Amino acid sequence: MSTFQEMAEAVISGNAKKVKEYAKQALAEGVSPQAIINDGLIAGMNVVGVRFKNNEVYVPEVLISARAMHAGMDVVKPLLSEAEVQDKGTIVVGTVKGDLHDIGKNLVRMMLEGAGYKVIDLGVDIAPDKFAQAVEEHRPQIVGLSALLTTTMVQMKNTIERLKDYPVKVMVGGAPVTQKFADEVGADAYASDAATAVEKAEQLMAS
Amino acid sequence: MDRHQLVIDTLNKKERDVIPFHLDLSNSVRQRLIDYFGDPQFEDKVGNSLAQERNESFVDLGNYRERDMFGVVWNKEQEGDFGVVDNYLLTEPSLNNYTFPKPDEALIRQKCERLVHSHKDQFTMYIIGFSLFERAWTLRGMTDLLMDFLLNPAFVEELLDRIVEYNLAVMDIAMQYDIDCIFFGDDWGQQKGMIMGPGLWRQFLKPRLAKMFAKAKAKGLYVAQHSCGDVHEVFPDLIEMGLDIYNTFQPEIYDVEQMKREFGRDITFYGGISTQQLLPKASPEEVKAETRRLMTLLGKGGGYIVAPTHAIPNDVPTENILAFLEVVQHQ
Ligand code: B12
């Protein structure tokens, strides 16, 4: 059978077709869907995250890896039992009100998905009330806010304020955002890139 | 004072006691300053060293929607001058269902005439914005285009070639006029590193930029390039291609001193006054001090046009714009 190593390699090189084939093959050989996800697909995405952080690969490579990972997920997800669908945790992400930049936020979403989280992506230009609505509906453990403009960063503060009565942690990021700013607005975590966002999410889940 | 010569000198790395400057404004701030000065023509009077016209026009579709010259519809409901794309026209990695526009000759002539006749003592720049990567992604979508670099390289090559063809045709008309510079606008940078990385940039963008740069240089024009964000990795490439002016130069991204030391002999920096970390939140006194600091540091030996790093956005208080102006106007 194809090894998990090969499947992970196919994710890393962004070869969606191969990932799909390997996943089907592994299923036929009796490998559990959960193992395929954890030891093949997620393992591959983890490597991509580290390489992205180290500037060994760039946004295009991450995008095609995420696409390959999803191709594999599509094969195995329908076979997971109800209990197994219990994801690692749920995270709501969105770009704050007035801000339409979404490439960074999309990468964060993909890396979080690649790490096994269920991610609800609200899109761009999301008002505090909409974040609150999504929190009520999806009961996430974490909300991730993205802002790329100094003119919209202030919406992070408003959103955190709006979410303060919910049992949810808030993580922030985007070009102008700094740890100092994150502390000032009372965010629970800040990450400067998508791979670190995964690390921070793991820490928030554990705390 | 001859503002034109001032710019030429700085480009030739000849230090003068005055540093050329330019006040780049977003539309909303322009309106605010018109009200403040009570003068719709105030911009002509602030003393800008540069005169710029853009190769662009939009058709107003109502409901905050505008169509650009390539047929792309922009949603301008939110903060900002150009907004976001509503309709990506290339839904497949193919040009089969898309017809490229021809340059708008009347528009180019009108703008170039204005440049040469109304701005005699300024350094004149014709701006071709969205000049390559950005034009490609506004047609195809950023995520799809970035994946196409790896998955459909032949399509990307063709798309970029057609964009270059268009730009060269624009230049053919613009360069019939006695202008100083062609100014290309295209964002490749993010806060840290390049969106597509230096490898894909060299593979896909560099050879095409080189073609456009060479055309301007062959006619004796200067070449300026704008890119937001961090593109330090390709500075040696840009210099090798003969770039004269690099615009934005975000100080929160670059080690300004080191960049000046390393590349300052070859290139002129245009920008430096941060619209991200300085202008929105500093006090007017801090704006003045930082503007003076950068002018001293970057102006040394010529090679600097002092300006904000981007068209000044709406969160910058009027006092801070006046503080910037006070320093650059009273040198
Ligand atoms: C591409 C771009 C655009 C595109 C956006 C396309 C899109 N679909 O997103 C377009 C052309 C539409 C655009 C428009 C504008 N832009 Co713009 N844009 C950029 C640019 C060049 C790159 C941003 C990008 O995509 N980077 C790539 C991604 C991968 O990086 P990233 O977003 O930083 O994300 C990473 C991290 O920040 C982090 N992260 C991001 N989000 C999150 C969220 C969480 C929870 C976590 C943990 C981490 C995290 O992880 C990501 C991956 O590692 C930046 C330059 C810069 N310095 O960033 C300017 C920039 C952000 N833009 C700027 C401006 C001014 C504008 C406009 C106002 C321009 C105008 N006058 O109209 C408009 C505003 C539109 C609006 N209302 O939002 C300025 C902002 C300055 C300021 N004062 O804040 C910048 C900084 C450029 C500059 N020279 O100053 N822009």
mmCIF file of C-alpha atoms in Angstrom, chain B residues 40-324:
data_model
loop_
_atom_site.group_PDB
_atom_site.id
_atom_site.type_symbol
_atom_site.label_atom_id
_atom_site.label_comp_id
_atom_site.label_asym_id
_atom_site.label_seq_id
_atom_site.Cartn_x
_atom_site.Cartn_y
_atom_site.Cartn_z
ATOM 1 C CA PRO B 40 -10.565 72.822 -5.012
ATOM 2 C CA GLN B 41 -7.170 73.571 -6.582
ATOM 3 C CA PHE B 42 -5.104 73.387 -3.413
ATOM 4 C CA GLU B 43 -3.137 70.381 -4.670
ATOM 5 C CA ASP B 44 -1.639 72.421 -7.491
ATOM 6 C CA LYS B 45 -0.384 74.865 -4.903
ATOM 7 C CA VAL B 46 1.208 72.665 -2.239
ATOM 8 C CA GLY B 47 4.441 72.530 -4.221
ATOM 9 C CA ASN B 48 4.517 68.868 -5.262
ATOM 10 C CA SER B 49 7.682 68.042 -7.191
ATOM 11 C CA LEU B 50 5.875 65.377 -9.192
ATOM 12 C CA ALA B 51 2.992 65.630 -11.608
ATOM 13 C CA GLN B 52 1.127 62.393 -12.258
ATOM 14 C CA GLU B 53 -1.635 61.167 -14.524
ATOM 15 C CA ARG B 54 -3.101 57.691 -14.464
ATOM 16 C CA ASN B 55 -3.888 55.451 -17.388
ATOM 17 C CA GLU B 56 -7.303 54.679 -16.049
ATOM 18 C CA SER B 57 -10.965 55.512 -16.316
ATOM 19 C CA PHE B 58 -14.070 54.022 -14.782
ATOM 20 C CA VAL B 59 -17.687 53.843 -15.844
ATOM 21 C CA ASP B 60 -20.051 54.568 -12.983
ATOM 22 C CA LEU B 61 -22.689 51.833 -12.805
ATOM 23 C CA GLY B 62 -24.500 53.256 -9.772
ATOM 24 C CA ASN B 63 -24.925 51.466 -6.461
ATOM 25 C CA TYR B 64 -21.204 51.975 -5.662
ATOM 26 C CA ARG B 65 -20.191 49.879 -8.663
ATOM 27 C CA GLU B 66 -17.678 51.019 -11.278
ATOM 28 C CA ARG B 67 -16.369 49.228 -14.355
ATOM 29 C CA ASP B 68 -12.702 49.566 -15.279
ATOM 30 C CA MET B 69 -11.186 49.571 -18.761
ATOM 31 C CA PHE B 70 -10.803 45.774 -18.729
ATOM 32 C CA GLY B 71 -14.471 45.167 -17.953
ATOM 33 C CA VAL B 72 -13.892 44.349 -14.292
ATOM 34 C CA VAL B 73 -16.586 45.675 -11.955
ATOM 35 C CA TRP B 74 -15.350 47.142 -8.673
ATOM 36 C CA ASN B 75 -17.429 47.341 -5.538
ATOM 37 C CA LYS B 76 -16.611 50.606 -3.791
ATOM 38 C CA GLU B 77 -18.981 50.466 -0.856
ATOM 39 C CA GLN B 78 -16.121 50.303 1.623
ATOM 40 C CA GLU B 79 -13.202 52.474 2.651
ATOM 41 C CA GLY B 80 -10.630 52.961 -0.092
ATOM 42 C CA ASP B 81 -10.182 54.255 -3.623
ATOM 43 C CA PHE B 82 -10.550 51.186 -5.744
ATOM 44 C CA GLY B 83 -12.496 48.709 -3.646
ATOM 45 C CA VAL B 84 -12.781 45.008 -4.486
ATOM 46 C CA VAL B 85 -13.669 43.040 -7.589
ATOM 47 C CA ASP B 86 -17.288 41.983 -8.002
ATOM 48 C CA ASN B 87 -16.985 39.775 -11.074
ATOM 49 C CA TYR B 88 -13.895 37.801 -12.014
ATOM 50 C CA LEU B 89 -14.029 37.545 -15.795
ATOM 51 C CA LEU B 90 -11.686 34.603 -16.305
ATOM 52 C CA THR B 91 -13.523 31.859 -14.459
ATOM 53 C CA GLU B 92 -11.453 29.226 -16.283
ATOM 54 C CA PRO B 93 -7.683 29.247 -16.895
ATOM 55 C CA SER B 94 -8.225 30.281 -20.513
ATOM 56 C CA LEU B 95 -8.542 33.462 -22.571
ATOM 57 C CA ASN B 96 -11.046 31.967 -24.999
ATOM 58 C CA ASN B 97 -14.031 33.884 -23.711
ATOM 59 C CA TYR B 98 -12.332 37.186 -23.107
ATOM 60 C CA THR B 99 -11.451 40.015 -25.474
ATOM 61 C CA PHE B 100 -8.671 42.325 -24.394
ATOM 62 C CA PRO B 101 -9.410 46.044 -24.644
ATOM 63 C CA LYS B 102 -7.417 48.401 -26.817
ATOM 64 C CA PRO B 103 -5.663 51.326 -25.154
ATOM 65 C CA ASP B 104 -7.927 54.348 -24.877
ATOM 66 C CA GLU B 105 -5.958 56.615 -27.154
ATOM 67 C CA ALA B 106 -8.041 59.733 -26.574
ATOM 68 C CA LEU B 107 -7.687 59.355 -22.825
ATOM 69 C CA ILE B 108 -3.934 58.856 -22.987
ATOM 70 C CA ARG B 109 -3.493 61.902 -25.230
ATOM 71 C CA GLN B 110 -5.674 64.060 -23.049
ATOM 72 C CA LYS B 111 -3.783 63.093 -19.906
ATOM 73 C CA CYS B 112 -0.345 63.441 -21.457
ATOM 74 C CA GLU B 113 -1.199 66.857 -22.857
ATOM 75 C CA ARG B 114 -2.228 67.922 -19.413
ATOM 76 C CA LEU B 115 1.064 66.588 -18.046
ATOM 77 C CA VAL B 116 3.253 68.451 -20.492
ATOM 78 C CA HIS B 117 1.320 71.694 -20.638
ATOM 79 C CA SER B 118 0.095 72.301 -17.099
ATOM 80 C CA HIS B 119 3.089 71.060 -15.181
ATOM 81 C CA LYS B 120 6.047 72.598 -16.926
ATOM 82 C CA ASP B 121 8.342 72.839 -13.905
ATOM 83 C CA GLN B 122 7.435 69.478 -12.383
ATOM 84 C CA PHE B 123 8.748 65.973 -12.976
ATOM 85 C CA THR B 124 6.045 64.314 -15.078
ATOM 86 C CA MET B 125 5.026 60.692 -14.616
ATOM 87 C CA TYR B 126 2.521 58.677 -16.605
ATOM 88 C CA ILE B 127 1.155 55.947 -14.347
ATOM 89 C CA ILE B 128 0.243 52.520 -15.655
ATOM 90 C CA GLY B 129 -1.379 51.068 -12.554
ATOM 91 C CA PHE B 130 -2.263 47.413 -12.071
ATOM 92 C CA SER B 131 0.496 46.890 -14.562
ATOM 93 C CA LEU B 132 1.035 43.131 -14.487
ATOM 94 C CA PHE B 133 0.350 40.806 -11.542
ATOM 95 C CA GLU B 134 -2.526 42.950 -10.329
ATOM 96 C CA ARG B 135 -4.144 43.185 -13.736
ATOM 97 C CA ALA B 136 -3.894 39.413 -14.006
ATOM 98 C CA TRP B 137 -5.491 38.758 -10.625
ATOM 99 C CA THR B 138 -8.239 41.334 -11.053
ATOM 100 C CA LEU B 139 -9.271 39.345 -14.130
ATOM 101 C CA ARG B 140 -8.769 35.858 -12.726
ATOM 102 C CA GLY B 141 -9.031 36.206 -8.929
ATOM 103 C CA MET B 142 -5.999 36.257 -6.645
ATOM 104 C CA THR B 143 -6.365 32.735 -5.265
ATOM 105 C CA ASP B 144 -6.911 31.154 -8.672
ATOM 106 C CA LEU B 145 -4.090 33.111 -10.281
ATOM 107 C CA LEU B 146 -1.637 32.113 -7.557
ATOM 108 C CA MET B 147 -2.557 28.458 -8.053
ATOM 109 C CA ASP B 148 -2.349 28.877 -11.835
ATOM 110 C CA PHE B 149 1.303 29.894 -11.454
ATOM 111 C CA LEU B 150 1.940 26.298 -10.455
ATOM 112 C CA LEU B 151 -0.902 24.395 -12.098
ATOM 113 C CA ASN B 152 -1.478 26.244 -15.402
ATOM 114 C CA PRO B 153 1.767 28.061 -16.166
ATOM 115 C CA ALA B 154 1.113 28.289 -19.911
ATOM 116 C CA PHE B 155 -2.130 30.161 -19.280
ATOM 117 C CA VAL B 156 -0.386 32.563 -16.911
ATOM 118 C CA GLU B 157 2.334 33.226 -19.499
ATOM 119 C CA GLU B 158 -0.261 34.002 -22.139
ATOM 120 C CA LEU B 159 -2.314 36.216 -19.854
ATOM 121 C CA LEU B 160 0.741 38.189 -18.749
ATOM 122 C CA ASP B 161 1.964 38.523 -22.330
ATOM 123 C CA ARG B 162 -1.335 40.048 -23.380
ATOM 124 C CA ILE B 163 -1.213 42.502 -20.495
ATOM 125 C CA VAL B 164 2.320 43.504 -21.474
ATOM 126 C CA GLU B 165 1.192 43.955 -25.076
ATOM 127 C CA TYR B 166 -1.502 46.331 -23.896
ATOM 128 C CA ASN B 167 0.924 48.270 -21.711
ATOM 129 C CA LEU B 168 3.476 48.585 -24.503
ATOM 130 C CA ALA B 169 0.783 49.983 -26.762
ATOM 131 C CA VAL B 170 -0.141 52.508 -24.078
ATOM 132 C CA MET B 171 3.516 53.485 -23.788
ATOM 133 C CA ASP B 172 3.778 53.946 -27.540
ATOM 134 C CA ILE B 173 1.211 56.714 -27.348
ATOM 135 C CA ALA B 174 2.309 58.258 -24.044
ATOM 136 C CA MET B 175 5.942 58.404 -25.084
ATOM 137 C CA GLN B 176 5.102 60.621 -28.047
ATOM 138 C CA TYR B 177 4.865 63.355 -25.426
ATOM 139 C CA ASP B 178 7.710 64.993 -23.616
ATOM 140 C CA ILE B 179 7.160 63.283 -20.287
ATOM 141 C CA ASP B 180 9.866 62.264 -17.833
ATOM 142 C CA CYS B 181 8.860 58.914 -16.513
ATOM 143 C CA ILE B 182 6.679 55.830 -16.858
ATOM 144 C CA PHE B 183 5.464 54.730 -13.443
ATOM 145 C CA PHE B 184 4.316 51.119 -13.077
ATOM 146 C CA GLY B 185 2.061 50.150 -10.191
ATOM 147 C CA ASP B 186 1.803 46.532 -9.094
ATOM 148 C CA ASP B 187 1.717 45.092 -5.571
ATOM 149 C CA TRP B 188 3.876 42.037 -4.930
ATOM 150 C CA GLY B 189 4.668 42.440 -1.259
ATOM 151 C CA GLN B 190 3.060 41.447 1.985
ATOM 152 C CA GLN B 191 4.091 42.635 5.420
ATOM 153 C CA LYS B 192 6.906 40.105 5.361
ATOM 154 C CA GLY B 193 8.143 38.680 2.064
ATOM 155 C CA MET B 194 6.495 38.495 -1.336
ATOM 156 C CA ILE B 195 3.019 37.121 -2.038
ATOM 157 C CA MET B 196 4.228 34.768 -4.787
ATOM 158 C CA GLY B 197 7.832 34.489 -3.545
ATOM 159 C CA PRO B 198 10.941 35.582 -5.449
ATOM 160 C CA GLY B 199 11.142 32.365 -7.500
ATOM 161 C CA LEU B 200 7.800 32.709 -9.262
ATOM 162 C CA TRP B 201 8.329 36.468 -9.531
ATOM 163 C CA ARG B 202 11.578 35.839 -11.429
ATOM 164 C CA GLN B 203 10.019 33.168 -13.582
ATOM 165 C CA PHE B 204 6.829 34.980 -14.598
ATOM 166 C CA LEU B 205 7.036 38.697 -13.869
ATOM 167 C CA LYS B 206 10.665 39.710 -14.236
ATOM 168 C CA PRO B 207 11.171 39.034 -17.947
ATOM 169 C CA ARG B 208 7.991 40.943 -18.753
ATOM 170 C CA LEU B 209 8.830 43.874 -16.523
ATOM 171 C CA ALA B 210 12.226 43.962 -18.185
ATOM 172 C CA LYS B 211 10.546 44.375 -21.571
ATOM 173 C CA MET B 212 8.463 47.310 -20.373
ATOM 174 C CA PHE B 213 11.361 48.952 -18.547
ATOM 175 C CA ALA B 214 13.589 48.590 -21.602
ATOM 176 C CA LYS B 215 11.068 50.277 -23.852
ATOM 177 C CA ALA B 216 10.944 53.355 -21.664
ATOM 178 C CA LYS B 217 14.689 53.431 -21.188
ATOM 179 C CA ALA B 218 15.328 53.161 -24.907
ATOM 180 C CA LYS B 219 13.511 56.462 -25.294
ATOM 181 C CA GLY B 220 15.478 58.034 -22.476
ATOM 182 C CA LEU B 221 12.633 58.017 -19.983
ATOM 183 C CA TYR B 222 12.982 57.211 -16.320
ATOM 184 C CA VAL B 223 11.230 54.168 -14.889
ATOM 185 C CA ALA B 224 9.439 54.041 -11.539
ATOM 186 C CA GLN B 225 7.903 51.006 -9.912
ATOM 187 C CA HIS B 226 5.405 50.914 -7.079
ATOM 188 C CA SER B 227 4.946 47.878 -4.927
ATOM 189 C CA CYS B 228 3.426 47.804 -1.496
ATOM 190 C CA GLY B 229 4.909 45.538 1.109
ATOM 191 C CA ASP B 230 8.236 43.753 1.377
ATOM 192 C CA VAL B 231 10.005 43.126 -1.924
ATOM 193 C CA HIS B 232 13.609 43.446 -0.740
ATOM 194 C CA GLU B 233 14.479 40.065 -2.209
ATOM 195 C CA VAL B 234 14.133 41.361 -5.768
ATOM 196 C CA PHE B 235 15.820 44.736 -5.356
ATOM 197 C CA PRO B 236 18.984 43.491 -7.086
ATOM 198 C CA ASP B 237 16.822 42.278 -9.984
ATOM 199 C CA LEU B 238 15.018 45.595 -10.283
ATOM 200 C CA ILE B 239 18.295 47.470 -10.291
ATOM 201 C CA GLU B 240 19.731 45.129 -12.875
ATOM 202 C CA MET B 241 16.720 45.946 -15.064
ATOM 203 C CA GLY B 242 17.494 49.645 -14.777
ATOM 204 C CA LEU B 243 14.816 50.766 -12.345
ATOM 205 C CA ASP B 244 15.268 54.395 -11.307
ATOM 206 C CA ILE B 245 12.614 54.952 -8.648
ATOM 207 C CA TYR B 246 11.085 52.572 -6.117
ATOM 208 C CA ASN B 247 7.845 53.701 -4.526
ATOM 209 C CA THR B 248 6.173 53.044 -1.219
ATOM 210 C CA PHE B 249 9.233 52.036 0.819
ATOM 211 C CA GLN B 250 7.382 51.174 4.027
ATOM 212 C CA PRO B 251 9.752 51.907 6.941
ATOM 213 C CA GLU B 252 8.016 49.385 9.207
ATOM 214 C CA ILE B 253 9.077 46.734 6.726
ATOM 215 C CA TYR B 254 12.543 47.746 5.619
ATOM 216 C CA ASP B 255 15.639 48.486 7.588
ATOM 217 C CA VAL B 256 15.804 51.952 6.061
ATOM 218 C CA GLU B 257 19.448 52.572 6.860
ATOM 219 C CA GLN B 258 20.611 49.273 5.493
ATOM 220 C CA MET B 259 18.539 49.618 2.325
ATOM 221 C CA LYS B 260 19.992 53.060 1.730
ATOM 222 C CA ARG B 261 23.495 51.723 2.227
ATOM 223 C CA GLU B 262 22.971 48.694 0.034
ATOM 224 C CA PHE B 263 20.855 50.077 -2.812
ATOM 225 C CA GLY B 264 20.895 53.873 -2.410
ATOM 226 C CA ARG B 265 23.591 54.393 -4.996
ATOM 227 C CA ASP B 266 21.522 52.657 -7.663
ATOM 228 C CA ILE B 267 17.985 53.641 -6.897
ATOM 229 C CA THR B 268 15.856 56.550 -5.691
ATOM 230 C CA PHE B 269 13.412 55.867 -2.881
ATOM 231 C CA TYR B 270 10.034 57.568 -3.123
ATOM 232 C CA GLY B 271 7.864 57.292 -0.012
ATOM 233 C CA GLY B 272 9.017 56.386 3.464
ATOM 234 C CA ILE B 273 6.515 58.355 5.568
ATOM 235 C CA SER B 274 4.383 55.542 6.935
ATOM 236 C CA THR B 275 0.643 55.535 6.392
ATOM 237 C CA GLN B 276 0.547 52.344 8.440
ATOM 238 C CA GLN B 277 2.440 53.046 11.660
ATOM 239 C CA LEU B 278 3.092 56.795 11.725
ATOM 240 C CA LEU B 279 0.573 59.117 10.094
ATOM 241 C CA PRO B 280 -2.646 57.663 11.583
ATOM 242 C CA LYS B 281 -1.499 57.593 15.208
ATOM 243 C CA ALA B 282 1.466 59.887 15.834
ATOM 244 C CA SER B 283 1.241 63.441 17.096
ATOM 245 C CA PRO B 284 2.016 66.263 14.649
ATOM 246 C CA GLU B 285 5.343 66.809 16.446
ATOM 247 C CA GLU B 286 6.252 63.152 15.954
ATOM 248 C CA VAL B 287 5.299 63.343 12.280
ATOM 249 C CA LYS B 288 7.609 66.318 11.846
ATOM 250 C CA ALA B 289 10.486 64.638 13.668
ATOM 251 C CA GLU B 290 10.154 61.401 11.698
ATOM 252 C CA THR B 291 9.852 63.245 8.389
ATOM 253 C CA ARG B 292 13.031 65.178 9.190
ATOM 254 C CA ARG B 293 14.819 62.011 10.297
ATOM 255 C CA LEU B 294 14.042 60.201 7.043
ATOM 256 C CA MET B 295 14.932 63.231 4.943
ATOM 257 C CA THR B 296 18.339 63.417 6.595
ATOM 258 C CA LEU B 297 18.944 59.708 6.350
ATOM 259 C CA LEU B 298 17.590 58.987 2.879
ATOM 260 C CA GLY B 299 18.377 62.353 1.338
ATOM 261 C CA LYS B 300 22.070 61.889 1.895
ATOM 262 C CA GLY B 301 23.847 61.862 -1.444
ATOM 263 C CA GLY B 302 20.531 62.351 -3.258
ATOM 264 C CA GLY B 303 18.196 59.537 -4.226
ATOM 265 C CA TYR B 304 15.118 60.456 -2.217
ATOM 266 C CA ILE B 305 11.641 61.840 -2.894
ATOM 267 C CA VAL B 306 9.918 62.314 0.435
ATOM 268 C CA ALA B 307 6.256 61.213 0.428
ATOM 269 C CA PRO B 308 3.739 59.105 2.321
ATOM 270 C CA THR B 309 4.030 55.353 1.683
ATOM 271 C CA HIS B 310 0.601 55.247 0.084
ATOM 272 C CA ALA B 311 -2.186 57.611 -0.842
ATOM 273 C CA ILE B 312 -2.991 58.988 2.624
ATOM 274 C CA PRO B 313 -5.994 57.095 3.991
ATOM 275 C CA ASN B 314 -8.915 58.573 5.839
ATOM 276 C CA ASP B 315 -7.711 57.726 9.352
ATOM 277 C CA VAL B 316 -4.901 60.278 9.141
ATOM 278 C CA PRO B 317 -5.797 63.491 10.991
ATOM 279 C CA THR B 318 -5.563 66.717 9.012
ATOM 280 C CA GLU B 319 -3.039 68.100 11.523
ATOM 281 C CA ASN B 320 -0.618 65.311 10.653
ATOM 282 C CA ILE B 321 -0.864 66.056 6.946
ATOM 283 C CA LEU B 322 -0.222 69.724 7.684
ATOM 284 C CA ALA B 323 2.753 68.727 9.861
ATOM 285 C CA PHE B 324 4.226 66.733 6.964
#
